[in-house]
Coordinates of C-alpha atoms in Angstrom, one line a residue:
X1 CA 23.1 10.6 -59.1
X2 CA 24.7 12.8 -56.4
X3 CA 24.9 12.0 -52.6
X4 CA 21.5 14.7 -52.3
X5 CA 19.0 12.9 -53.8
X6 CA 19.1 9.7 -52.0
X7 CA 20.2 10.8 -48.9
X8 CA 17.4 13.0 -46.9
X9 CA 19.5 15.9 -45.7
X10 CA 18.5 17.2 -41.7
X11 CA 16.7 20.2 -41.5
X12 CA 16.2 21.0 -37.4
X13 CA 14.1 24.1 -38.2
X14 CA 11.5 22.2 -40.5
X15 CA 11.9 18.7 -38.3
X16 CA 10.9 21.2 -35.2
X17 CA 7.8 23.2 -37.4
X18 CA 6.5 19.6 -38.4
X19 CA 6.6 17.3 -36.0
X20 CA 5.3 20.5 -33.0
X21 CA 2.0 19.5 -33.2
X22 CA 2.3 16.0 -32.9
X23 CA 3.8 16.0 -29.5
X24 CA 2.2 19.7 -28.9
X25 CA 0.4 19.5 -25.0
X26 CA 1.5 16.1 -24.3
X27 CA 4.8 14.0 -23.9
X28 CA 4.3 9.8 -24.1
X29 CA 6.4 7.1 -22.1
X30 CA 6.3 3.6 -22.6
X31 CA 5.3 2.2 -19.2
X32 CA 5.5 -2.2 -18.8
X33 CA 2.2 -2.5 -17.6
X34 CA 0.2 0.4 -19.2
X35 CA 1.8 0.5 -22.7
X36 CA 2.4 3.9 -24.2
X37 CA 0.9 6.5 -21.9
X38 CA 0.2 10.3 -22.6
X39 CA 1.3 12.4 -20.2
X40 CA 0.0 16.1 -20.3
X41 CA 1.7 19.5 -19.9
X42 CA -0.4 19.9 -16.2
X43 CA 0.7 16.0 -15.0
X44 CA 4.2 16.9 -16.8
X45 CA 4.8 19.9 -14.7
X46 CA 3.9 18.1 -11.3
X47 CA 6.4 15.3 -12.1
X48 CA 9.4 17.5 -13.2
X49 CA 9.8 18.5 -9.6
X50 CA 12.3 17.5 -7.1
X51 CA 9.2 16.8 -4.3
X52 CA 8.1 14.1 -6.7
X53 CA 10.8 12.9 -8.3
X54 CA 11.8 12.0 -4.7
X55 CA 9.6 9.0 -5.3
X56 CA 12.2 7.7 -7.9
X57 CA 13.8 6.4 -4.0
X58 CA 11.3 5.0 -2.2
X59 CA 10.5 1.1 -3.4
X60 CA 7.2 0.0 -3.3
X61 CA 7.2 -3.1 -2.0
X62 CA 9.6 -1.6 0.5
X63 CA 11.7 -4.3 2.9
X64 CA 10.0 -7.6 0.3
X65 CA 12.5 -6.4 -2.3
X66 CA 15.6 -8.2 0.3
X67 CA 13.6 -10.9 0.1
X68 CA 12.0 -11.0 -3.7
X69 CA 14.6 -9.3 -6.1
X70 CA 12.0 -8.6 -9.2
X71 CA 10.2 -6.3 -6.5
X72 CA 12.8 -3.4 -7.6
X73 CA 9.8 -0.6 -8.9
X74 CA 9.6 2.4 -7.0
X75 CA 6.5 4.7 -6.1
X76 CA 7.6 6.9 -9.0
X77 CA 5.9 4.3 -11.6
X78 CA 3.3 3.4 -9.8
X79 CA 1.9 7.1 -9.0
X80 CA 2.1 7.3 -12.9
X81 CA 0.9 4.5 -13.2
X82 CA -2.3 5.7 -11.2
X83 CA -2.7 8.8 -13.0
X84 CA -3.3 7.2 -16.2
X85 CA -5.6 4.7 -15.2
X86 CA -7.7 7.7 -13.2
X87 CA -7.6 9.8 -16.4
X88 CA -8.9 6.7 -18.5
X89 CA -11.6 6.0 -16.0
X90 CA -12.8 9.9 -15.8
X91 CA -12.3 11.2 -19.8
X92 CA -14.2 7.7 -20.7
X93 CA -17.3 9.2 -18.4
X94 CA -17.1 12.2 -19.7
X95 CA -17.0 10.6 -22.9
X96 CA -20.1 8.1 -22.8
X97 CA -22.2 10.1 -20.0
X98 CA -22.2 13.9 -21.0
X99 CA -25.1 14.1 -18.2
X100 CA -22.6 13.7 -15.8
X101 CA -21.3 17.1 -17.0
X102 CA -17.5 16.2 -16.0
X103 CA -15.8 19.6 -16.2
X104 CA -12.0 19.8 -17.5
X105 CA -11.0 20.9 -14.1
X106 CA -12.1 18.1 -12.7
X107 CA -9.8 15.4 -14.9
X108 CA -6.9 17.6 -14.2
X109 CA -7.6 17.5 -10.6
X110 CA -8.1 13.5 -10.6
X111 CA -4.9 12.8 -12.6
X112 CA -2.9 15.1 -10.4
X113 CA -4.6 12.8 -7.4
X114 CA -3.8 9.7 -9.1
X115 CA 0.3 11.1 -9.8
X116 CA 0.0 12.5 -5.7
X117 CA -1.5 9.9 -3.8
X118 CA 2.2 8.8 -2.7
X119 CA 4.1 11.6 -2.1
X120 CA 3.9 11.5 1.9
X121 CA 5.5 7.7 1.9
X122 CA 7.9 7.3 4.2
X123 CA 11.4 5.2 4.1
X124 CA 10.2 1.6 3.4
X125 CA 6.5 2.7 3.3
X126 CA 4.6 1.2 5.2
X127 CA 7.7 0.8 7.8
X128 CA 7.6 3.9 8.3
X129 CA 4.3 4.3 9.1
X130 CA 3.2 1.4 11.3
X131 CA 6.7 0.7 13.0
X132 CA 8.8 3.3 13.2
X133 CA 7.1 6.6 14.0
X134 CA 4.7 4.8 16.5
X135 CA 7.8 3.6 18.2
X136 CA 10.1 7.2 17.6
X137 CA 7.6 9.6 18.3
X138 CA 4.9 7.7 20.9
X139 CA 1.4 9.6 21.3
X140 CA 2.1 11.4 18.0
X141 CA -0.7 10.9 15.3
X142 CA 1.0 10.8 11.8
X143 CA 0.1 9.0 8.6
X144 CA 1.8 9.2 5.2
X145 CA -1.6 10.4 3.9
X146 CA -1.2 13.3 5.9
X147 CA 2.1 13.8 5.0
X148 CA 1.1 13.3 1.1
X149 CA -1.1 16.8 1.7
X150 CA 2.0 18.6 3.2
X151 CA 4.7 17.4 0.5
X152 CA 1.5 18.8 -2.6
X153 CA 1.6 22.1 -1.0
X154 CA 5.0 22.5 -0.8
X155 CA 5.3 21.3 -4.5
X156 CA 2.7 23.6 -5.7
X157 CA 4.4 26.8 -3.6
X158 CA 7.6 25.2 -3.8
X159 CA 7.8 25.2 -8.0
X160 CA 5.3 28.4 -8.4
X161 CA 2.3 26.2 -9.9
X162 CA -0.3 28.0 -11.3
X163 CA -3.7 26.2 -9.4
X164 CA -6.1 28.0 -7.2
X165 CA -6.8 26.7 -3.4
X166 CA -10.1 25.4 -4.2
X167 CA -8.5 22.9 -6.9
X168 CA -6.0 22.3 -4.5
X169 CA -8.0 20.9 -1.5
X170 CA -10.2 18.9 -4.4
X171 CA -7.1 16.9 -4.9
X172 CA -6.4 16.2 -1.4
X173 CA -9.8 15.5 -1.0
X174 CA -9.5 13.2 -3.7
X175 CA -6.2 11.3 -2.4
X176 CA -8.3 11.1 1.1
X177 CA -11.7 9.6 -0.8
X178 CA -13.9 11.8 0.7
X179 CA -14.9 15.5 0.3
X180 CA -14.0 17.2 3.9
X181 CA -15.0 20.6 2.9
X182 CA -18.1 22.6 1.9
X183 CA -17.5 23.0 -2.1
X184 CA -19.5 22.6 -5.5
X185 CA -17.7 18.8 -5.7
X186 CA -19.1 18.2 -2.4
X187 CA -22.2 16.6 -3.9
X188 CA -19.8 15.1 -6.8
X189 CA -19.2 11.8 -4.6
X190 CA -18.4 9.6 -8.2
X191 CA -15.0 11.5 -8.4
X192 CA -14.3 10.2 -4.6
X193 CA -14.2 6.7 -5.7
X194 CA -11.8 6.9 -8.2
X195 CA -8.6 6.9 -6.5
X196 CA -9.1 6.2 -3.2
X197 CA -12.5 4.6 -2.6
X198 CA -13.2 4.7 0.9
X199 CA -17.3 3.1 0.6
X200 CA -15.7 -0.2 -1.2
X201 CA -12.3 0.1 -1.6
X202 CA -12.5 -0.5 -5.7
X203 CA -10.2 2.2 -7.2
X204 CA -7.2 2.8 -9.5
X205 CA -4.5 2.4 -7.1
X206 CA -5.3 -0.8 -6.5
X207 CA -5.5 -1.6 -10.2
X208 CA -2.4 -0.3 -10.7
X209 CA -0.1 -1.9 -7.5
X210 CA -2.1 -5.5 -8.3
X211 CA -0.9 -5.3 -11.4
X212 CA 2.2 -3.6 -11.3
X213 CA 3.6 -5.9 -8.1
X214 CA 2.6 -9.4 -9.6
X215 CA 4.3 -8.3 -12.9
X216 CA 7.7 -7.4 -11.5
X217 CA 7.3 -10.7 -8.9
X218 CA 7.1 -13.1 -12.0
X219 CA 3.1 -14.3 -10.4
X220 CA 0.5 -14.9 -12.8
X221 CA -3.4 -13.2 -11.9
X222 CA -6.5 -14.0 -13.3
X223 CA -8.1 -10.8 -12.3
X224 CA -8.7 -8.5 -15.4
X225 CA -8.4 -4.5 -14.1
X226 CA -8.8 -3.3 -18.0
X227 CA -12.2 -5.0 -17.8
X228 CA -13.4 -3.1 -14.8
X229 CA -12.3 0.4 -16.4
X230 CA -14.1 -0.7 -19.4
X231 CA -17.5 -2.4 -17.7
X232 CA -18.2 0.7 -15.4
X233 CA -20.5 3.5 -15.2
X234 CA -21.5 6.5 -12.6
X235 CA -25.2 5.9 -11.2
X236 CA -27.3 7.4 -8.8
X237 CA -23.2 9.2 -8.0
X238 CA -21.4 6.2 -7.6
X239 CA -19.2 4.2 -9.9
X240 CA -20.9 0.8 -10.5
X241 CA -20.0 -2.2 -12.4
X242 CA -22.0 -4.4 -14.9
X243 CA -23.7 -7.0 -13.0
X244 CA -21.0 -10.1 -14.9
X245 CA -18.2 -8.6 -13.8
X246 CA -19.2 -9.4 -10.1
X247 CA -16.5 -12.3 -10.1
X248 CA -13.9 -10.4 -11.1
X249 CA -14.0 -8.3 -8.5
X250 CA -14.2 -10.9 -6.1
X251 CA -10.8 -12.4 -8.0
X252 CA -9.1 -8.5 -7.5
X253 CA -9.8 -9.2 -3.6
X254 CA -8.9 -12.7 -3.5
X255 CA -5.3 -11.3 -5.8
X256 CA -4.7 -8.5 -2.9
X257 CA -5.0 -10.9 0.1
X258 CA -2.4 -13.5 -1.8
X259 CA -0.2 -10.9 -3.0
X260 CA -0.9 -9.6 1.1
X261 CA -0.2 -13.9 2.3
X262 CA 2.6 -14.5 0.5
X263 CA 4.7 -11.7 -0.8
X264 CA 4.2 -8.4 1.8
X265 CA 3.7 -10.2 5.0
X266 CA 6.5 -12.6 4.1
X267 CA 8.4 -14.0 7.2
X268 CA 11.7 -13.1 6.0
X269 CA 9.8 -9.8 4.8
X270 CA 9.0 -8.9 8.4
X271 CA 11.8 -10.0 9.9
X272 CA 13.8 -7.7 7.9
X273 CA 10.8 -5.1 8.4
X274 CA 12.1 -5.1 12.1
X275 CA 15.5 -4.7 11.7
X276 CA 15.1 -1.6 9.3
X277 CA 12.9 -0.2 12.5
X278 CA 15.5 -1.1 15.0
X279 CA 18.2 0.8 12.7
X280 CA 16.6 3.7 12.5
X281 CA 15.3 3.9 16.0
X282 CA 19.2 3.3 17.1
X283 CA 19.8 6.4 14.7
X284 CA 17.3 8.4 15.6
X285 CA 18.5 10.3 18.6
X286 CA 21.5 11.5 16.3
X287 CA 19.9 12.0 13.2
X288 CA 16.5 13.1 14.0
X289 CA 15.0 11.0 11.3
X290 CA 11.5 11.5 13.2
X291 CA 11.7 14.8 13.0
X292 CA 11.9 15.6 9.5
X293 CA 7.7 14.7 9.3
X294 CA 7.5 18.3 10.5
X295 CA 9.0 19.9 7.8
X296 CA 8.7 19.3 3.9
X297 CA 12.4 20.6 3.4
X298 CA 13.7 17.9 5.3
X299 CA 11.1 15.3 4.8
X300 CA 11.9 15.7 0.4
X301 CA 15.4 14.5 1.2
X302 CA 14.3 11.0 4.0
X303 CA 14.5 8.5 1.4
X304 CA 15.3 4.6 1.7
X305 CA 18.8 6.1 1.1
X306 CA 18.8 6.3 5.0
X307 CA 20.0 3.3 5.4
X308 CA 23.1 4.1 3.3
X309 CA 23.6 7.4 5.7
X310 CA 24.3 4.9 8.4
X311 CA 26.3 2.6 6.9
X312 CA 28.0 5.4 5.3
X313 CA 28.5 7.1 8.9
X314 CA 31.6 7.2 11.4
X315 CA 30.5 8.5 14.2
X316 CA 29.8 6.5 17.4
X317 CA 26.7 7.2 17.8
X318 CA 25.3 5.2 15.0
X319 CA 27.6 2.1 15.2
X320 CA 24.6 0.1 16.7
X321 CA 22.9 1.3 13.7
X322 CA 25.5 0.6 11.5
X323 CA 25.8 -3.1 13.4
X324 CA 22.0 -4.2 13.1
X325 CA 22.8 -3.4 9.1
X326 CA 25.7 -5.6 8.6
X327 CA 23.7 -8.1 9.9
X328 CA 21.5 -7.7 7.3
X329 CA 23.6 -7.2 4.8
X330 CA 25.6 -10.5 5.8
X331 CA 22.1 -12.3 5.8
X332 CA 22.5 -12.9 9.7
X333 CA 18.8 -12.0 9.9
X334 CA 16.8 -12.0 13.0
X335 CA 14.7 -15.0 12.6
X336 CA 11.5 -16.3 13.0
X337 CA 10.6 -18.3 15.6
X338 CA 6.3 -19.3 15.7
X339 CA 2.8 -18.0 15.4
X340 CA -0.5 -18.7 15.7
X341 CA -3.5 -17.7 13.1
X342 CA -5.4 -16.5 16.0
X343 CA -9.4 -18.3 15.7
X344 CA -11.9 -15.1 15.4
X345 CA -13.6 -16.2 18.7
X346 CA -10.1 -15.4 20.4
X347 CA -9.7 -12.1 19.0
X348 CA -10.1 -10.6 21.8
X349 CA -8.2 -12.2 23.5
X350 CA -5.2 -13.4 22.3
X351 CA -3.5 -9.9 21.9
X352 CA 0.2 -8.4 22.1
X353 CA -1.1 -7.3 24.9
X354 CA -1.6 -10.7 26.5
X355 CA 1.4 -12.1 24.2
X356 CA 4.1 -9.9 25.2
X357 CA 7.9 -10.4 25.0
X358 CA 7.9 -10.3 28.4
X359 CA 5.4 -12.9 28.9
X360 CA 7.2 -15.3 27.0
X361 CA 10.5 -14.5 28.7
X362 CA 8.4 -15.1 32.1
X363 CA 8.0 -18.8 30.4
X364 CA 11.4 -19.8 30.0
X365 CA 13.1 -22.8 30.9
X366 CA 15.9 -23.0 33.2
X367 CA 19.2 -22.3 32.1
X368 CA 17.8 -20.4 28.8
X369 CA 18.9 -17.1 29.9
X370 CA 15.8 -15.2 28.0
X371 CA 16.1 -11.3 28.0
X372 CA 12.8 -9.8 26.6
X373 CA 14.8 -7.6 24.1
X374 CA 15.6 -11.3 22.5
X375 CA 11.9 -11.6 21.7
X376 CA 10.0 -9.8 19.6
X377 CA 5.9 -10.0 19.2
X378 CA 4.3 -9.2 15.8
X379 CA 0.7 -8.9 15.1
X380 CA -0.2 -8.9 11.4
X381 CA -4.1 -8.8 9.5
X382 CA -4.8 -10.0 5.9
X383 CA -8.1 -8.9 4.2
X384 CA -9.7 -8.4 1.7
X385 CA -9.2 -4.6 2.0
X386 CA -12.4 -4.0 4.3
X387 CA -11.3 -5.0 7.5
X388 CA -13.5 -8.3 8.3
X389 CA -16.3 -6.9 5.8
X390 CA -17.0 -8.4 2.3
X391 CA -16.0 -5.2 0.3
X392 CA -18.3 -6.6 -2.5
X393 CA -21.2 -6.2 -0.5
X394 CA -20.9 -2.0 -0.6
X395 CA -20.2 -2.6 -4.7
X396 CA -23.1 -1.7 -6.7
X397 CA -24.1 -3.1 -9.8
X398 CA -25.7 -2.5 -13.2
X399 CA -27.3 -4.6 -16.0
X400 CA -27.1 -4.4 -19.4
X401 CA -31.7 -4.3 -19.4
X402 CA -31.2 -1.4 -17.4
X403 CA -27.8 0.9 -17.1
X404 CA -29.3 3.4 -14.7
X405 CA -30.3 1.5 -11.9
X406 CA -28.1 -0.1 -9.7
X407 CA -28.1 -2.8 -7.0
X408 CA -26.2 -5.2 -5.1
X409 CA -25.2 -9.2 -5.6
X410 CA -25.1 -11.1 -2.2
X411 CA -21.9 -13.6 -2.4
X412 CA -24.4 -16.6 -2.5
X413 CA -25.5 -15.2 -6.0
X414 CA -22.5 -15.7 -7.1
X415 CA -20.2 -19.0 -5.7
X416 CA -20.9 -20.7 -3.2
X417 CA -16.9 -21.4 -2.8
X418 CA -16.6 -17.5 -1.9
X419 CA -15.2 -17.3 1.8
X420 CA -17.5 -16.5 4.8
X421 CA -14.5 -14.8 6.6
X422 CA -13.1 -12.1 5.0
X423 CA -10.2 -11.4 7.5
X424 CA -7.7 -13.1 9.6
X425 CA -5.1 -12.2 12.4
X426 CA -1.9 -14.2 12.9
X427 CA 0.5 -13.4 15.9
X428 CA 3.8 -14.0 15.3
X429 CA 7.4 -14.3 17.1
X430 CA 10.5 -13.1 16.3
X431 CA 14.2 -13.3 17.7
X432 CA 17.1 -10.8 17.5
X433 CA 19.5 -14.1 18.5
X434 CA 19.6 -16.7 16.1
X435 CA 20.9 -19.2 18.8
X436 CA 17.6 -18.7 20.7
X437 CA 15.0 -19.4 18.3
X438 CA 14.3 -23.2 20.3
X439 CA 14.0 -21.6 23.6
X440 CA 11.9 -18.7 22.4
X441 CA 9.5 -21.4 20.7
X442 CA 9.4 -23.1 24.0
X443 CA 8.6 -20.0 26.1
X444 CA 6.0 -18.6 23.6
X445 CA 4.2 -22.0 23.0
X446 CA 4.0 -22.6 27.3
X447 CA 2.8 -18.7 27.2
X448 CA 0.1 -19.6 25.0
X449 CA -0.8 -22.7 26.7
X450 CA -1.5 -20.8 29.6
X451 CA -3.7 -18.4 27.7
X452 CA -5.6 -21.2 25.6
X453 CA -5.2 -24.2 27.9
X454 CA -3.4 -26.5 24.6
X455 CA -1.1 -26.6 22.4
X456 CA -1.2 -29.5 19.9
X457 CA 2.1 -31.6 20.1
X458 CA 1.9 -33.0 16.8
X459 CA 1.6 -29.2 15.0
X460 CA 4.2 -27.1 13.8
X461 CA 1.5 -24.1 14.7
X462 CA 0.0 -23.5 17.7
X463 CA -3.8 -24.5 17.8
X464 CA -6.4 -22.6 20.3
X465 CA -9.5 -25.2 20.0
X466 CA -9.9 -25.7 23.8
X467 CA -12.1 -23.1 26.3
X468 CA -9.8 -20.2 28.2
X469 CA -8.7 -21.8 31.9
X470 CA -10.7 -20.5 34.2
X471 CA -8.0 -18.4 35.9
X472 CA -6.4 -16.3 32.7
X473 CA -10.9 -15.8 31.6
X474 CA -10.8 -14.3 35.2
X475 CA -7.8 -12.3 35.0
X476 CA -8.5 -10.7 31.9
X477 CA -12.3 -9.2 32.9

């Protein structure tokens, strides 16, 4: 028997011919969370690109990876990630409602909002955004949303894509959650809740981050997201859910707030949160990181890799940059010092514009030697993704008697064990000096004292139960 017929000899030309058609209009990746996923030619060409493969750099748990080292996944997953689940949600409509007449340019144009929802994030996200620009740039308005529609144009022009206008501004109208401009989807609101759903905030993106972030953290959920692709349905132009699944969505809320309470509002988290912001506002005025937000050529290239521009740098103008991040990379953090979950009837006044670092300072003891650039005042909301509102309260529902009528479950329908307050603020205080954290306790808790007229002695938190003194009530009319 010779070596020919039982070995298969490689033929590349007939190995090509056969298996074309098989992998013809589509490549597959094998994603943790998702599985196998199919990837067409349209999503392929948007990711082989140098605007989004930029989001191969930016982590998505941002400054919570120092702190939790399984949070290493980037935005580059995720936006995936997204896609898929908004092309599995939009071809199953199509699928089981052909009334709905669901037109193939309008699954391209979800997926391709699903992939681009991310591309305007900023170094550490969310850092970025809420810190460091307000801070760099004062007065200026500038999201990462916005910035998500500037970096899709330039892709598009950029890499010569073939895709009209009118498709164009669909998908940023579909990142934003809302159609902004006279168009035949503007009466197509269903699409508008699939990525970014701005009536109840129940959409793919969330699906996928829940998920995705619990996953890489090691933390077990006992939300189900594959049930809510499967148990949904467009009616009356919204996406609705059957009525059982009603507790599962109150579970996805009550997962986002604990992944909110314990992982991205960490206090080591946000103390590290504020030295990335001092770092690059010390760097700023040399390397004009602000400035890139005005131009897509620069912006492609501001990664979380700016940090290692600084610490790579020898100039002198960023060795108080490069300072605050040997500090962090020794662990010689800033730290945190107190806070207060502040009562709702106090939100309005107990503010960091009340608590300010120099207001504390102003409460020092003698011989503590406060400067208000040792203090630093943080003001932080978890929620269930609705600001104080019960998100499941704008959720419509279907039953199984009747698929094409929807209406709504109040909470007391379904648990009585479901929260009545659906937000909270906390305050909290940080120091740059590790050696100051007692005195900064002290001046911040006789601060607050003077605001709420007690402070419990036998609490490590500060409690406001007691009526505003008369004076501060006056004072702040």
């Amino acid at each position: 028997m010779g070596p020919n017929s039982i070995v298969a000899t490689y033929d590349g030309t007939a190995m090509h011919r056969q298996g074309s058609s098989f992998h013809e209009g589509h490549k597959v990746i094998n994603d943790p969370i998702h599985g196998h996923i199919k990837l067409d030619n349209s999503t392929v060409e948007f990711i082989d690109t140098v605007q989004f493969q930029r989001l191969r750099d930016l982590k998505q748990l941002g400054a919570a990876y120092f702190v939790f080292p399984g949070g290493s996944h980037n935005r580059f997953e995720h936006s995936i990630g997204v896609s898929h689940l908004a092309g599995t949600l939009i071809e199953r409509f199509e699928k089981e409602q052909p009334e709905l007449e669901i037109r193939e340019e309008e699954i391209r144009c979800v997926k391709l909002a699903g992939l681009c929802h991310d591309l305007g994030h900023g170094p550490f996200s969310h850092v970025f955004d809420n810190e460091f620009m307000p801070n760099a740039r004062p007065g200026f308005h500038w999201t990462h949303e916005q910035a998500s529609e500037m970096m899709l144009e330039y892709l598009i022009d950029d890499n010569n894509i073939d895709i009209d206008s009118e498709h164009t501004n669909l998908i940023k109208d579909l990142i934003a959650g809302t159609p902004r401009s006279q168009s035949k989807y503007h009466d197509r609101g269903f699409l508008f809740d699939i990525v970014a759903n701005k009536t109840n905030s129940v959409d793919v993106d969330k699906f996928d981050y829940i998920e995705r972030d619990a996953q890489n953290l090691g933390l077990r959920s006992s939300y189900d997201a594959k049930r809510l692709l499967l148990y949904s349905r467009v009616v009356n132009n919204e996406i609705c859910y059957h009525h059982k699944e009603v507790y599962n969505l109150y579970e996805m809320f009550h997962t986002r707030y604990s992944l909110f309470k314990r992982i991205y509002t960490h206090r080591v988290g946000k103390a590290i949160e504020l030295m990335i912001t001092d770092a690059l506002l010390a760097a700023d005025p040399y390397l004009k990181i602000a400035d890139a937000v005005d131009s897509p050529e620069a912006y492609l290239n501001l990664t979380d890799d700016i940090l290692r521009t600084i610490e790579r740098s020898k100039s002198d103008e960023l060795a108080p940059a490069r300072g605050i991040m040997k500090r962090l990379r020794k662990r010689q953090l800033y730290k945190f010092v107190d806070e207060i979950l502040v009562p709702p009837h106090l939100l309005d006044t107990i503010t960091t514009k009340v608590i300010t670092p120099q207001e504390i300072a102003n409460h020092q003891s003698a011989n503590d030697h406060l400067r208000t650039e040792d203090v630093i005042v943080s003001r932080g909301k978890v929620n269930y993704a609705m600001q104080d509102r019960n998100p499941v309260d704008s959720i419509r529902f279907f039953s199984k008697h009747n698929d094409n009528e929807s209406f709504t479950i109040p909470k007391h329908h379904v648990s009585y064990m479901i929260p009545t307050q659906f937000q909270e603020v906390v305050i909290r205080v940080f120091t740059r000096n590790p050696n100051k954290v007692d005195a900064v306790q002290r001046a911040f808790r006789r601060a607050l004292e003077s605001i709420c007229g007690y402070v419990s002695p036998n609490d490590d938190r500060v409690k406001c139960d007691l009526p505003l003194k008369r004076s501060l009530a006056t004072a702040l009319d």
